[in-house]
Amino acid sequence: NGNSGTMTLSTGASTGSGTAGDMTLSIGSGVQGQGGSVSVTAGDVVDALSGGVGGDLTLEGGDSNASTGGSSSLSAGASSSADGGTLSLSGGSGATSGGAVSLSGGSGSSGDGGSMSLISGSTTDSSSGAMTMQTPSGGSTGDSGAVSVTTGSASNGNSGTMTLSTG
C-alpha cells in the first residue's frame, strides 16, 4: 500500500548572469559489438482493477523569459556503412481506444507561430524516401478514419496556400 521512492537528478540553478549546470547521460560505445542502450520508462500500474494511471514521461527544453527557449531533439542514430536507425512515435494501444499522437508547432503571441515540416529523407545515389498519409480500414461496425488537410484563415492577411506537386 506504500509509495515507491522518488528519484531526482538535478543540477544547480544559476544566480545572476551565470549559466545553470549541465547534465550529461552517456552510455559506452562499442568497438566491434553494440553500443550500450538507454531506456527511460515511466511507471506502470500493475493492478488492473485499481483504476490507476500509468506514469507520464516528459522531455522538454527549458523555458526562457529573456531569449529563445531551449530546443529538444529526438533522432535515431546514423550509420556510415549500413541503414540509419529507425525513429518511431506511436500512441499506446488500448482495450477501448488507442492513444492519440499529436505533433504541433509552438504558439506565438507577437511573432509567428512555429512551423512544422514533414520531409522524407534525401539521397545522393538512390530514391528519396516515400511519404504515406493514410487512415486504416474501419472495423466491422465502424468507419475508416477521415483525412483532413486545411490551411488557416487570416483576419488581415492572406490565408495559407496549399501546394501539392510531384518532383
Short mmCIF file of C-alpha atoms in Angstrom, two decimals:
data_model
loop_
_atom_site.label_atom_id
_atom_site.label_comp_id
_atom_site.label_asym_id
_atom_site.label_seq_id
_atom_site.Cartn_x
_atom_site.Cartn_y
_atom_site.Cartn_z
CA ASN A 1 0.00 0.00 0.00
CA GLY A 2 3.02 2.28 0.18
CA ASN A 3 4.57 4.50 -2.44
CA SER A 4 7.84 3.67 -4.11
CA GLY A 5 10.72 6.05 -3.59
CA THR A 6 11.25 9.18 -5.65
CA MET A 7 14.50 9.88 -7.51
CA THR A 8 15.55 13.36 -8.55
CA LEU A 9 18.59 14.19 -10.67
CA SER A 10 19.24 17.90 -10.93
CA THR A 11 21.97 20.45 -11.38
CA GLY A 12 22.16 23.73 -9.54
CA ALA A 13 20.35 26.84 -10.67
CA SER A 14 22.40 29.84 -11.77
CA THR A 15 22.48 33.11 -9.89
CA GLY A 16 22.80 36.44 -11.58
CA SER A 17 24.12 36.16 -15.12
CA GLY A 18 25.72 32.74 -14.65
CA THR A 19 24.87 29.57 -16.53
CA ALA A 20 22.95 26.76 -14.88
CA GLY A 21 24.75 23.44 -14.64
CA ASP A 22 24.64 20.94 -17.49
CA MET A 23 23.75 17.26 -17.19
CA THR A 24 25.11 14.56 -19.46
CA LEU A 25 23.92 10.95 -19.54
CA SER A 26 26.37 8.98 -21.65
CA ILE A 27 26.45 5.27 -22.42
CA GLY A 28 29.55 3.41 -23.53
CA SER A 29 30.48 2.90 -27.19
CA GLY A 30 31.25 -0.49 -28.71
CA VAL A 31 34.38 -1.08 -30.78
CA GLN A 32 33.10 -4.13 -32.66
CA GLY A 33 29.96 -5.00 -30.73
CA GLN A 34 26.92 -2.90 -29.98
CA GLY A 35 26.91 0.39 -28.14
CA GLY A 36 25.12 0.47 -24.82
CA SER A 37 21.39 1.18 -24.75
CA VAL A 38 19.42 3.75 -22.76
CA SER A 39 15.92 3.05 -21.55
CA VAL A 40 13.76 5.70 -19.85
CA THR A 41 10.41 4.29 -18.81
CA ALA A 42 7.58 5.79 -16.80
CA GLY A 43 5.98 3.60 -14.14
CA ASP A 44 3.32 1.00 -14.91
CA VAL A 45 0.15 0.27 -12.97
CA VAL A 46 0.05 -3.45 -12.25
CA ASP A 47 -3.39 -3.90 -10.66
CA ALA A 48 -5.94 -3.83 -13.50
CA LEU A 49 -8.82 -3.14 -11.10
CA SER A 50 -7.20 -0.20 -9.30
CA GLY A 51 -8.13 2.46 -11.84
CA GLY A 52 -4.62 3.87 -11.64
CA VAL A 53 -2.98 5.73 -14.50
CA GLY A 54 0.48 4.94 -15.83
CA GLY A 55 3.20 7.48 -15.17
CA ASP A 56 3.84 10.30 -17.62
CA LEU A 57 7.12 10.84 -19.45
CA THR A 58 8.01 14.43 -20.32
CA LEU A 59 11.05 15.58 -22.28
CA GLU A 60 11.28 19.30 -22.93
CA GLY A 61 13.76 22.08 -23.41
CA GLY A 62 14.00 24.85 -20.85
CA ASP A 63 11.82 27.96 -20.92
CA SER A 64 13.32 31.43 -21.28
CA ASN A 65 11.93 34.79 -20.22
CA ALA A 66 14.76 36.69 -21.91
CA SER A 67 15.55 34.91 -25.18
CA THR A 68 14.80 31.77 -27.18
CA GLY A 69 13.58 28.71 -25.30
CA GLY A 70 15.74 25.61 -25.26
CA SER A 71 15.40 23.16 -28.13
CA SER A 72 14.60 19.47 -27.94
CA SER A 73 15.99 16.93 -30.38
CA LEU A 74 14.98 13.30 -30.77
CA SER A 75 16.76 11.42 -33.52
CA ALA A 76 17.78 7.90 -34.47
CA GLY A 77 21.42 7.00 -34.94
CA ALA A 78 23.32 7.44 -38.20
CA SER A 79 25.41 4.76 -39.87
CA SER A 80 28.32 5.12 -42.29
CA SER A 81 28.13 1.52 -43.52
CA ALA A 82 24.51 0.33 -43.20
CA ASP A 83 21.00 1.72 -42.72
CA GLY A 84 20.34 4.52 -40.27
CA GLY A 85 18.32 3.77 -37.17
CA THR A 86 14.53 4.00 -37.17
CA LEU A 87 12.63 6.60 -35.13
CA SER A 88 9.10 5.59 -34.22
CA LEU A 89 6.47 7.73 -32.49
CA SER A 90 3.21 5.99 -31.73
CA GLY A 91 0.27 6.24 -29.40
CA GLY A 92 -0.30 3.41 -26.96
CA SER A 93 -2.65 0.54 -27.68
CA GLY A 94 -5.80 0.44 -25.58
CA ALA A 95 -8.52 -2.02 -24.70
CA THR A 96 -11.03 0.67 -25.69
CA SER A 97 -9.46 3.48 -27.74
CA GLY A 98 -5.84 3.77 -28.79
CA GLY A 99 -3.76 6.70 -27.64
CA ALA A 100 -3.51 9.74 -29.91
CA VAL A 101 -0.33 11.22 -31.39
CA SER A 102 -0.15 14.98 -31.68
CA LEU A 103 2.64 16.96 -33.34
CA SER A 104 2.28 20.73 -33.33
CA GLY A 105 4.37 23.84 -33.69
CA GLY A 106 4.50 26.28 -30.80
CA SER A 107 2.16 29.25 -30.47
CA GLY A 108 3.45 32.80 -30.86
CA SER A 109 1.98 35.92 -29.28
CA SER A 110 3.61 38.84 -31.12
CA GLY A 111 5.53 36.81 -33.71
CA ASP A 112 4.69 33.89 -35.95
CA GLY A 113 3.66 30.50 -34.70
CA GLY A 114 6.15 27.69 -35.02
CA SER A 115 6.39 25.93 -38.37
CA MET A 116 6.03 22.21 -38.95
CA SER A 117 7.76 20.22 -41.64
CA LEU A 118 7.31 16.59 -42.58
CA ILE A 119 10.02 15.70 -45.07
CA SER A 120 11.14 12.29 -46.23
CA GLY A 121 14.84 11.50 -46.42
CA SER A 122 17.03 12.63 -49.31
CA THR A 123 19.72 10.58 -51.03
CA THR A 124 22.61 11.17 -53.41
CA ASP A 125 22.55 7.87 -55.33
CA SER A 126 19.14 6.19 -54.97
CA SER A 127 15.47 7.06 -54.46
CA SER A 128 14.35 9.59 -51.88
CA GLY A 129 12.19 8.32 -49.06
CA ALA A 130 8.49 7.78 -49.65
CA MET A 131 5.81 9.54 -47.61
CA THR A 132 2.45 7.99 -46.91
CA MET A 133 -0.60 9.61 -45.26
CA GLN A 134 -3.45 7.19 -44.78
CA THR A 135 -6.06 6.06 -42.33
CA PRO A 136 -6.56 2.33 -41.81
CA SER A 137 -9.72 0.50 -42.74
CA GLY A 138 -12.55 0.63 -40.23
CA GLY A 139 -13.61 -2.29 -38.07
CA SER A 140 -16.69 -4.44 -38.54
CA THR A 141 -19.04 -1.78 -37.14
CA GLY A 142 -17.15 1.49 -37.69
CA ASP A 143 -15.96 3.85 -40.37
CA SER A 144 -12.43 4.33 -41.58
CA GLY A 145 -10.70 7.45 -40.27
CA ALA A 146 -11.01 10.76 -42.08
CA VAL A 147 -8.13 12.71 -43.64
CA SER A 148 -8.30 16.47 -43.43
CA VAL A 149 -5.71 18.86 -44.87
CA THR A 150 -6.56 22.54 -44.39
CA THR A 151 -4.82 25.90 -44.27
CA GLY A 152 -5.55 28.51 -41.65
CA SER A 153 -7.74 31.55 -42.02
CA ALA A 154 -6.49 35.11 -41.59
CA SER A 155 -8.22 38.25 -40.34
CA ASN A 156 -5.98 40.83 -42.07
CA GLY A 157 -3.53 38.89 -44.23
CA ASN A 158 -3.88 36.05 -46.70
CA SER A 159 -4.91 32.58 -45.69
CA GLY A 160 -2.25 29.94 -46.09
CA THR A 161 -1.56 28.49 -49.51
CA MET A 162 -1.70 24.79 -50.31
CA THR A 163 0.56 23.16 -52.86
CA LEU A 164 0.54 19.54 -53.97
CA SER A 165 3.17 18.71 -56.56
CA THR A 166 5.35 15.89 -57.79
CA GLY A 167 9.12 16.17 -58.13
#
